[in-house]
CSV table of C-alpha atoms in Angstrom, one decimal:
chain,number,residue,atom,x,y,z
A,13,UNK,CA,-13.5,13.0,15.7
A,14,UNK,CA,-12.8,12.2,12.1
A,15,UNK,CA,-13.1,8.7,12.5
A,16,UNK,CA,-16.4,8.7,14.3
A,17,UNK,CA,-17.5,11.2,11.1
A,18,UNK,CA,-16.3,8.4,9.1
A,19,UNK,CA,-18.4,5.8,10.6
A,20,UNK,CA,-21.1,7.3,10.3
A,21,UNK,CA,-21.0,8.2,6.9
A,22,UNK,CA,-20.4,5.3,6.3
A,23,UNK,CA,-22.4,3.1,7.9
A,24,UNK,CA,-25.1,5.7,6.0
A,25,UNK,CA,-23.5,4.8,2.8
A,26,UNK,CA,-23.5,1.1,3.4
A,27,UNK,CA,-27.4,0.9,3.9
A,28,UNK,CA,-28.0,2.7,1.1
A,29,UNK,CA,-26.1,1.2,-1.1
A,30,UNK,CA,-26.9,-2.3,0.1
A,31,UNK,CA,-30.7,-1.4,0.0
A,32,UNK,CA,-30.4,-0.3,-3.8
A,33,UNK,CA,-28.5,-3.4,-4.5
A,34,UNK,CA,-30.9,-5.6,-3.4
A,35,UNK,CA,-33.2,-2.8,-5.4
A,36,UNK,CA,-31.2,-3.8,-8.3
A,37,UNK,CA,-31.1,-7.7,-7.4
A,38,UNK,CA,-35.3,-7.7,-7.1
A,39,UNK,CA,-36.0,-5.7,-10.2
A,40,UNK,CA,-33.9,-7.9,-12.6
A,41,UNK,CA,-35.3,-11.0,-11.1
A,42,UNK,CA,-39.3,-9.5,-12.0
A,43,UNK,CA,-38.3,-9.9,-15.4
A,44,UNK,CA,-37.8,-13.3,-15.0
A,45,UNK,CA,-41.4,-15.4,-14.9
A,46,UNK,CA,-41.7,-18.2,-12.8
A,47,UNK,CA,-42.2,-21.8,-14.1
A,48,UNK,CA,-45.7,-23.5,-13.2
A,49,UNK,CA,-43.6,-26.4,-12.0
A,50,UNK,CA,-42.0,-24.2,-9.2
A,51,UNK,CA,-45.5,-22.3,-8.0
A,52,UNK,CA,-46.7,-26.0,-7.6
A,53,UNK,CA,-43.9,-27.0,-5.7
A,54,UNK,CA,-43.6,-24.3,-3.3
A,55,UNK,CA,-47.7,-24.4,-3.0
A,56,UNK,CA,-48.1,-20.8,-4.3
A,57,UNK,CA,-51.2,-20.0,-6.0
A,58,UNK,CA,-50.5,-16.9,-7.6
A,59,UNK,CA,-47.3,-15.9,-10.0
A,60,UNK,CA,-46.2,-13.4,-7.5
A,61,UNK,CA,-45.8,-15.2,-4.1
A,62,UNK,CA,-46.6,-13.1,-0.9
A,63,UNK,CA,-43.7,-12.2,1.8
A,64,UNK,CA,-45.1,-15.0,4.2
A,65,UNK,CA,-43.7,-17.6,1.5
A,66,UNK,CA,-40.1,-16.4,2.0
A,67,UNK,CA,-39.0,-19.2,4.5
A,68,UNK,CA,-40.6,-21.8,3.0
A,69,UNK,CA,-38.9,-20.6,-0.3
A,70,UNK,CA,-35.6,-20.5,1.7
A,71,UNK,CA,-35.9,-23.8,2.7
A,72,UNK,CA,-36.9,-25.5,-0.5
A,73,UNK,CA,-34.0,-23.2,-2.1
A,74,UNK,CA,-31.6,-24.7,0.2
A,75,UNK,CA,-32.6,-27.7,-0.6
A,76,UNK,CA,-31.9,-28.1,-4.0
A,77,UNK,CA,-28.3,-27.5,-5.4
A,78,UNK,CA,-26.4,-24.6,-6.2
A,79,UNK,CA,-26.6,-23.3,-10.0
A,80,UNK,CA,-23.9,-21.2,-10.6
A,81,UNK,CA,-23.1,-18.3,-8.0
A,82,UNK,CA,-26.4,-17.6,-6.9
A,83,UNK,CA,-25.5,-18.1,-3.2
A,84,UNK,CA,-24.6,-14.7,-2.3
A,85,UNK,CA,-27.9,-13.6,-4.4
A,86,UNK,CA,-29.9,-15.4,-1.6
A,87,UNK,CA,-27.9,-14.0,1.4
A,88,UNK,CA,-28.1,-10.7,0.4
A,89,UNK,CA,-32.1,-10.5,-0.3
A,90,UNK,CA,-32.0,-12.4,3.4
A,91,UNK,CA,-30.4,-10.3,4.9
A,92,UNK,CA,-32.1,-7.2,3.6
A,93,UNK,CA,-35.7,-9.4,4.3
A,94,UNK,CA,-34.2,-9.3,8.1
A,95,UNK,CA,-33.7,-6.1,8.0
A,96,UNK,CA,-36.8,-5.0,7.5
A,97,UNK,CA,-38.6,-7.2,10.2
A,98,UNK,CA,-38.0,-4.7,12.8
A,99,UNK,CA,-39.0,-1.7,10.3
A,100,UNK,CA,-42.2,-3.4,9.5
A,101,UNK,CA,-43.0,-4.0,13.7
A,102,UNK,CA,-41.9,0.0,14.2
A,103,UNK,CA,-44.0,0.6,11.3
A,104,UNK,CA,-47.0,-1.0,12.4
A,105,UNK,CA,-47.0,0.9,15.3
A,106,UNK,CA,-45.8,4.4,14.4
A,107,UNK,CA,-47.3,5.1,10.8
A,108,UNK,CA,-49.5,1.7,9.7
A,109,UNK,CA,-49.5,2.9,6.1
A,110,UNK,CA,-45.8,3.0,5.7
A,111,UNK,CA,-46.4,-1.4,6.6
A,112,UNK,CA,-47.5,-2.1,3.1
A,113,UNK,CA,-44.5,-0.5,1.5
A,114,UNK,CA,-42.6,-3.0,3.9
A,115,UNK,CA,-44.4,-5.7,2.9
A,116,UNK,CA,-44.1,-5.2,-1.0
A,117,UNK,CA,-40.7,-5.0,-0.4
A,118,UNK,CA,-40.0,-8.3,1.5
A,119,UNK,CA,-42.9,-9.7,-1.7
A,120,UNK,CA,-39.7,-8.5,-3.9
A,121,UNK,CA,-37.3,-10.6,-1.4
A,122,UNK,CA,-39.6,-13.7,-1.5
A,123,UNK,CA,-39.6,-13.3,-5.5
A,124,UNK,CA,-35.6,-13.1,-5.5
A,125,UNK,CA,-36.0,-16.2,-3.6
A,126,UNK,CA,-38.4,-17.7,-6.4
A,127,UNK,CA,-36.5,-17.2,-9.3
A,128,UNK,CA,-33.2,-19.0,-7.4
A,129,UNK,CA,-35.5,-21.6,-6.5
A,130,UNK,CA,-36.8,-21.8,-10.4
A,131,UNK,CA,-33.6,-21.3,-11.7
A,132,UNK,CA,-31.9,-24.5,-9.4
A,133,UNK,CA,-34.6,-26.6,-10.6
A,134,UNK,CA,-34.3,-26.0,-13.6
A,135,UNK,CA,-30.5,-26.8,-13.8
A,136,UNK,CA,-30.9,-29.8,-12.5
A,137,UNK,CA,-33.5,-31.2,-14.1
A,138,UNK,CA,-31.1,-30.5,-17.4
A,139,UNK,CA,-28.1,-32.1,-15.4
A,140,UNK,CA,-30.5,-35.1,-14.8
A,141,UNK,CA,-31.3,-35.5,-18.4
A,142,UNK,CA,-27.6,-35.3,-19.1
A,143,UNK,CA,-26.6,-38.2,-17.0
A,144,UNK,CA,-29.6,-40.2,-18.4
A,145,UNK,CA,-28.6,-39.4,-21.5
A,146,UNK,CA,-25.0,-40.8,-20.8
A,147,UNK,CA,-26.8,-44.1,-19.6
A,148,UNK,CA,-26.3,-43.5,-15.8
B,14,UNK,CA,0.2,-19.7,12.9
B,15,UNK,CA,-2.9,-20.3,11.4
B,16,UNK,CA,-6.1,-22.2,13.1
B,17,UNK,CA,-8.1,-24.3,11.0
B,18,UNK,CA,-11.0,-21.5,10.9
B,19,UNK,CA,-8.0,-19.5,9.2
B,20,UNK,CA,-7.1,-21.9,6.7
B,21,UNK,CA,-10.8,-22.4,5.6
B,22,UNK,CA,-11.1,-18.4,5.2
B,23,UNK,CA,-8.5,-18.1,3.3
B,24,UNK,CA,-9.5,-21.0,1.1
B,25,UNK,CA,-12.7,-20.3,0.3
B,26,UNK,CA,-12.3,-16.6,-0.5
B,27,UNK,CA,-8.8,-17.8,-2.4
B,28,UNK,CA,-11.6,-20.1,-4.4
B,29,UNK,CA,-13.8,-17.2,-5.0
B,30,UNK,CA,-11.4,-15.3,-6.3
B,31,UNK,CA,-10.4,-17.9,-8.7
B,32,UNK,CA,-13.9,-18.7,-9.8
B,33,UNK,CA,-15.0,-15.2,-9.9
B,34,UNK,CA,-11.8,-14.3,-12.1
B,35,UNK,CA,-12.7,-17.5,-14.6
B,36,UNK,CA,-16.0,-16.5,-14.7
B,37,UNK,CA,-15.3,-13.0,-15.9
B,38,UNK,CA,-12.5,-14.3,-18.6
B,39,UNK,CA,-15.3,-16.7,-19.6
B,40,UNK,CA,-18.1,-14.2,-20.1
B,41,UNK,CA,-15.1,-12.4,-22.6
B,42,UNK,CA,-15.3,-9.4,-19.8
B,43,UNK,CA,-11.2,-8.7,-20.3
B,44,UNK,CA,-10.7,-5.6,-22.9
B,45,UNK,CA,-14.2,-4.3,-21.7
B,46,UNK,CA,-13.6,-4.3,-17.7
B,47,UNK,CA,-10.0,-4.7,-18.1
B,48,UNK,CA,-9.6,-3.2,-14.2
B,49,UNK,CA,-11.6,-5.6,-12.8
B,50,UNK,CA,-9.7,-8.4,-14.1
B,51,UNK,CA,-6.3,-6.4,-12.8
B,52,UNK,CA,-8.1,-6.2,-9.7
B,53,UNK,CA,-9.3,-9.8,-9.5
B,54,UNK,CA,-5.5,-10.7,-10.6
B,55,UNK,CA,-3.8,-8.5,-7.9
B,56,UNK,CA,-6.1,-9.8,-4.8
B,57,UNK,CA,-5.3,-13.8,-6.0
B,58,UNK,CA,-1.7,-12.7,-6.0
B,59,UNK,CA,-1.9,-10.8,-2.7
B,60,UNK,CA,-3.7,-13.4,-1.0
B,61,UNK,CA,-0.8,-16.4,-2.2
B,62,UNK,CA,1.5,-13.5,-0.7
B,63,UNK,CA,-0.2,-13.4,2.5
B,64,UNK,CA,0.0,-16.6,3.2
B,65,UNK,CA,3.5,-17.6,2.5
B,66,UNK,CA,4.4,-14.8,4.7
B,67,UNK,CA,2.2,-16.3,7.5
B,68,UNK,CA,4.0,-19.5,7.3
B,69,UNK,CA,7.6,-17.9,6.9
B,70,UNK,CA,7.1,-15.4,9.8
B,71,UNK,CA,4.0,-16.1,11.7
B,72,UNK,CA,0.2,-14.6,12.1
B,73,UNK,CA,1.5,-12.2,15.0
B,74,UNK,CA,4.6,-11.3,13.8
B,75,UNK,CA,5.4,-7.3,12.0
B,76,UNK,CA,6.2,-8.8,8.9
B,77,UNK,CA,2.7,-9.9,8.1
B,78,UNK,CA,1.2,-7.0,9.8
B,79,UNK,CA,3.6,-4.2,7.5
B,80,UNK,CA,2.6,-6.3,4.6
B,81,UNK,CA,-1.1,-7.2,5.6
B,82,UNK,CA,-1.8,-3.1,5.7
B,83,UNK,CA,0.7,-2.0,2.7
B,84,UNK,CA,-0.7,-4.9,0.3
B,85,UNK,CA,-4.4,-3.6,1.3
B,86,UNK,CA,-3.1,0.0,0.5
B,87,UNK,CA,-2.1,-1.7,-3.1
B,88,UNK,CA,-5.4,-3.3,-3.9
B,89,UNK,CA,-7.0,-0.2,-2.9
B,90,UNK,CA,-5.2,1.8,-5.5
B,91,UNK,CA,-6.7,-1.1,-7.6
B,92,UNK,CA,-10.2,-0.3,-6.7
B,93,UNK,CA,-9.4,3.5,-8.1
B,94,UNK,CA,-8.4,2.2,-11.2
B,95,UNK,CA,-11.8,-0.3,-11.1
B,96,UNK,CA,-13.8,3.3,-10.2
B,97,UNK,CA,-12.1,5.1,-12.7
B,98,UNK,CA,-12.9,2.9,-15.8
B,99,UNK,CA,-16.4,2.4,-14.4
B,100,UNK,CA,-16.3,6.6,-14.7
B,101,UNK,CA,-15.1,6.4,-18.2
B,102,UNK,CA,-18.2,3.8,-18.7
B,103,UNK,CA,-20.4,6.2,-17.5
B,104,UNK,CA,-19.0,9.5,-19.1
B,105,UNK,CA,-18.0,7.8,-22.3
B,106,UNK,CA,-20.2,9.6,-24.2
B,107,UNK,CA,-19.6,13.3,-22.8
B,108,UNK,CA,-15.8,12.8,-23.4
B,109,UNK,CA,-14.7,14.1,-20.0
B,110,UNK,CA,-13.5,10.7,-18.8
B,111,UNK,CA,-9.8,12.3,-19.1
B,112,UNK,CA,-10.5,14.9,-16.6
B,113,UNK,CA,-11.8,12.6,-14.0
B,114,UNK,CA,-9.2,10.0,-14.3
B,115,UNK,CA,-6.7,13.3,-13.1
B,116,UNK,CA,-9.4,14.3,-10.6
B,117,UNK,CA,-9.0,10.7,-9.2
B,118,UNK,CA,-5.4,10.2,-9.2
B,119,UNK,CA,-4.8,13.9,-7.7
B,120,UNK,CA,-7.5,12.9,-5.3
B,121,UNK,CA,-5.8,9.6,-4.4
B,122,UNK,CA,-2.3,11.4,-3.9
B,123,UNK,CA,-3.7,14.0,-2.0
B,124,UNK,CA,-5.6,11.3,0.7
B,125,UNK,CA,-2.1,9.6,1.2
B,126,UNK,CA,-0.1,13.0,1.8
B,127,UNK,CA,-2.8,14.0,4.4
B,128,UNK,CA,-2.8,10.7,5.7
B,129,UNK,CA,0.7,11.1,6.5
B,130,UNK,CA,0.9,14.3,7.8
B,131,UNK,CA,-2.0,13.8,10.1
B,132,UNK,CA,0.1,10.6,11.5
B,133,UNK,CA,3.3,12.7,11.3
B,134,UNK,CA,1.9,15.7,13.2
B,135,UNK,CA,0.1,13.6,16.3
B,136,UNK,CA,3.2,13.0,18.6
B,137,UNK,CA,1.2,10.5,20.9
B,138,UNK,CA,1.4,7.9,17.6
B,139,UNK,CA,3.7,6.2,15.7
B,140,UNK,CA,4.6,7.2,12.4
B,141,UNK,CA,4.4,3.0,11.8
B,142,UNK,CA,0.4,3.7,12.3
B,143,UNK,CA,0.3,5.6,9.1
B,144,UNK,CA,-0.6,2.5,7.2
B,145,UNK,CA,-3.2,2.0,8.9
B,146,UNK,CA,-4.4,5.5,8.8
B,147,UNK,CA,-3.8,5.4,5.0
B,148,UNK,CA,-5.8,2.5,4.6
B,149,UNK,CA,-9.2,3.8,6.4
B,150,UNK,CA,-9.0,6.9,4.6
B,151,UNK,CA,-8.5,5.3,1.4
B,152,UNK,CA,-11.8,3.2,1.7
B,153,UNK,CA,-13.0,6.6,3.1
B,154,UNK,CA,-12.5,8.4,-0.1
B,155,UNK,CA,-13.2,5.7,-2.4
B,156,UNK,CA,-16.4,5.4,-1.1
B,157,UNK,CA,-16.7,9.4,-1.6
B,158,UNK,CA,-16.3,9.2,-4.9
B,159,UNK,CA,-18.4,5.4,-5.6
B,160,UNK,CA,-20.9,7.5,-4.1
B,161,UNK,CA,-20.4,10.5,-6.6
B,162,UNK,CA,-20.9,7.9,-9.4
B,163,UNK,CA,-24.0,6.7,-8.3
B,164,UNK,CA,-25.4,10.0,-7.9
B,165,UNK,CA,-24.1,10.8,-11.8
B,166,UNK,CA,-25.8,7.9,-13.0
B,167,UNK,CA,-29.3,8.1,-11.3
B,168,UNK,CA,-28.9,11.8,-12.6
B,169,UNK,CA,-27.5,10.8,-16.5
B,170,UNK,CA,-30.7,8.2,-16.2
B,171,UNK,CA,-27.9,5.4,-16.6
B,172,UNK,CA,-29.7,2.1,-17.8
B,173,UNK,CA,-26.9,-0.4,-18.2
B,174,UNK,CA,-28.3,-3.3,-15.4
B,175,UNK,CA,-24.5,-4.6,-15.3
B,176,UNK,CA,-22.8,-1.1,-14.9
B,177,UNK,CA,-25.2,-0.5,-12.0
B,178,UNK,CA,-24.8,-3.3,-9.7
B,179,UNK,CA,-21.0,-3.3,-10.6
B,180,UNK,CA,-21.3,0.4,-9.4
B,181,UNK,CA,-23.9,-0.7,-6.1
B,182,UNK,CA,-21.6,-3.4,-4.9
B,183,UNK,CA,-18.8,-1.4,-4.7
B,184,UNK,CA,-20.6,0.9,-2.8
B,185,UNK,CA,-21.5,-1.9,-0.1
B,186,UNK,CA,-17.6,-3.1,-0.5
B,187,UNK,CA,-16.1,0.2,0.6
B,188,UNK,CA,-18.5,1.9,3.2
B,189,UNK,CA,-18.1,-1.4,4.3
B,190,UNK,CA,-14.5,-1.4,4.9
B,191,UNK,CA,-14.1,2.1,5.7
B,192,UNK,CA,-16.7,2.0,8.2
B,193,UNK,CA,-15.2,-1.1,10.0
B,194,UNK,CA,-11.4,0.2,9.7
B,195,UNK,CA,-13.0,3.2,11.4
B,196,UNK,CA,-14.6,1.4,13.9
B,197,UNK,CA,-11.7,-1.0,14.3
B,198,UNK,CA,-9.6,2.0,14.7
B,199,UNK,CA,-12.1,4.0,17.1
B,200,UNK,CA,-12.9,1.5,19.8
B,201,UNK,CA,-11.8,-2.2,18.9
B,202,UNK,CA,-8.3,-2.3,17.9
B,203,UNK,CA,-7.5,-5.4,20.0
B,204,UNK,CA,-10.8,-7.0,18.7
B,205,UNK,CA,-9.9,-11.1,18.1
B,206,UNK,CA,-12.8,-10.8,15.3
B,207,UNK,CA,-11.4,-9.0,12.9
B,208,UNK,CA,-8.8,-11.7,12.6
B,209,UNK,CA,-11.7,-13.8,10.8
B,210,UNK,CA,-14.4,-11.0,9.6
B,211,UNK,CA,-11.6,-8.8,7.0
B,212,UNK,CA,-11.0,-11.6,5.0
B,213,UNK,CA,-14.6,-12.7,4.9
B,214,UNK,CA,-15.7,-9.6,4.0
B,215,UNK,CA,-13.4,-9.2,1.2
B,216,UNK,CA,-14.9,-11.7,-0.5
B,217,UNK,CA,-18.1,-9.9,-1.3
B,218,UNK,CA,-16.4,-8.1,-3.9
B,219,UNK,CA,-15.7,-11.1,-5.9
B,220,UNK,CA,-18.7,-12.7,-5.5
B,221,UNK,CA,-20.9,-10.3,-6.4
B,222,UNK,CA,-19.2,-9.2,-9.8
B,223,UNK,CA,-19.6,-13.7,-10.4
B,224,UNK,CA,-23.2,-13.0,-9.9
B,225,UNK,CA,-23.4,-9.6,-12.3
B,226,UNK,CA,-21.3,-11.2,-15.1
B,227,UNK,CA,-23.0,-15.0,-14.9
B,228,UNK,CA,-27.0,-13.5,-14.6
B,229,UNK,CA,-26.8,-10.2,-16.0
B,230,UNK,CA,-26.0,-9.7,-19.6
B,231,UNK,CA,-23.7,-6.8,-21.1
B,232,UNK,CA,-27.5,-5.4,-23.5
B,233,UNK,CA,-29.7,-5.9,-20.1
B,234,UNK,CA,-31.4,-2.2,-19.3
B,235,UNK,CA,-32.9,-1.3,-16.1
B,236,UNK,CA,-34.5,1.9,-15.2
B,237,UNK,CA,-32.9,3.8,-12.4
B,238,UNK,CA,-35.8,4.9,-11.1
B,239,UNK,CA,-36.9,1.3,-10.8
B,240,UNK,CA,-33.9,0.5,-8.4
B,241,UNK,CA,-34.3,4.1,-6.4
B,242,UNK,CA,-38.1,4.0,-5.9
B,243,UNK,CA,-38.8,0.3,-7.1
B,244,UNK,CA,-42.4,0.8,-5.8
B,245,UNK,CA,-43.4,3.5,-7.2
């Protein structure tokens, strides 16, 4: 009896504190604009890239090397994006209003996404102009 | 012994650790989240422990399972020392942080006398399973009171970005452990997953503090409102 109480507090616990940690993870990444050279490589046209971008995004990220410890960054914000692809169906069924929040949400993913994407560019592009620099 | 899915676990979390424990010494994190550090320290050392036990005595043997549990129960106790500097963070300026490092420790004493007593008292178990017991309701508690902390801070209007996801992924860490020692416990004892999924999942801990202390800088402010109703 009390472990069965336990699991399900805490399996309550655990989405919402993984939902405001991916909160946390989207919100500090807003601040960060993205680069003109990353809305042209991903083909996005406006500075905030819709939530149909995220694969593509996901791909490119994957793509280009790891900066730092940004990994767990991306799998988190997937995760959470996957998460809410069954909300969003039940949603469009149940109360089509509550869709919209669903979608601005997996928007906040696909920026999270963005700003790795940026952010990996960008360190490369200064690793590359290191090793030219040392006459590779 | 150990497969060569084990030996990659262990390495790459062993790895993380390292890195995430460089990272934080580099950032100059050691006098201010001194726990952490401890914490980060402890878990490398446990892990090197771990290991030379599994080649000494074996994956399957009671050795490594007495020690597997009892060294969990340890870093545990870590984690309350992690949750109650992040309490004096967040109740520096009231000057009550005293009180609730007691509160803690009596709170932390009192969840392993009850854990033993409510082993001791069901005859159909072995007093042996107490460390498992113990170790559930540890996570159990410690999520309580990571819980507690969040609810100060969203109510204090705490702005410090870092503090806050240092708070939020201890949150994840523990429900997440006490809810799979629960279910583990429950219905799966025998389960040949968790062989491979506990030390995976221990090294979200790690990782996400590398992430908090390389992107997020110590003067970085975020409303809390922004993380609890972001689209508001």
């Amino acid at each position: 009896m009390i472990g069965a109480l336990i699991l399900a507090i805490s399996v309550l616990a655990l989405l919402q504190f993984f939902v405001t940690y991916c909160h946390s993870l989207i919100t500090v990444s807003r601040s960060y604009p993205l680069s003109e050279e990353t809305l042209q490589i991903a083909s996005i046209s406006s500075p905030i890239p819709q939530h149909l971008k995220f694969r593509r995004l996901l791909q490119l990220a994957a793509l280009c090397p790891e900066q730092g410890n940004d990994k767990m960054q991306v799998l988190a914000v997937s995760a959470y994006f996957r998460l809410l692809g069954p909300l969003r169906m039940l949603c469009s069924w149940i109360a089509p209003a509550a869709t919209r929040w669903v979608d601005s949400e997996r928007g906040g993913c696909t920026y999270v996404v963005a700003v790795t994407l940026d952010r990996r560019i960008a360190g490369n592009r200064v690793l590359a102009s290191q090793h030219s620099g040392d006459g590779f | 012994m150990l497969g060569p899915v084990d030996y990659a676990i262990w390495l790459i979390v062993f790895l993380i650790e390292l890195s995430s424990l460089v990272c934080l010494l580099r950032k100059k994190a050691f006098s201010r989240y001194f726990t952490l550090v401890l914490y980060l320290c402890s878990s490398l050392a446990v892990s090197i422990a771990r290991y030379s036990i599994i080649q000494t005595s074996g994956f399957h043997s009671n050795e490594y399972l007495y020690f597997y549990f009892y060294s969990d129960t340890l870093l545990t106790i870590c984690l309350f020392f992690v949750l109650m500097s992040l309490y004096a963070h967040v109740f520096s300026e009231m000057g009550v942080a005293n009180y609730i490092r007691a509160g803690a420790m009596l709170l932390l004493a009192g969840t392993a006398l009850v854990s033993y007593f409510m082993v001791a008292t069901s005859s159909d178990r072995l007093v042996t399973k107490f460390v498992v017991e113990l170790s559930q309701n540890l996570y159990f508690v410690g999520l309580l009171l990571t819980y507690m902390l969040w609810g100060a801070m969203a109510k204090l209007r705490e702005n410090r970005t870092r503090l806050m996801q240092i708070v939020l992924s201890m949150g994840v860490y523990v429900s997440l452990f006490a809810g799979s020692y629960a279910l583990s416990n429950l219905y799966f004892p025998n389960l040949a997953l968790w062989r491979y999924y506990f030390p995976m999942i221990a090294a979200w801990l790690p990782l996400s503090w590398a992430y908090t202390f390389l992107r997020v800088s110590e003067d970085a402010r975020m409303a809390t409102a922004q993380v609890l109703a972001p689209n508001r």
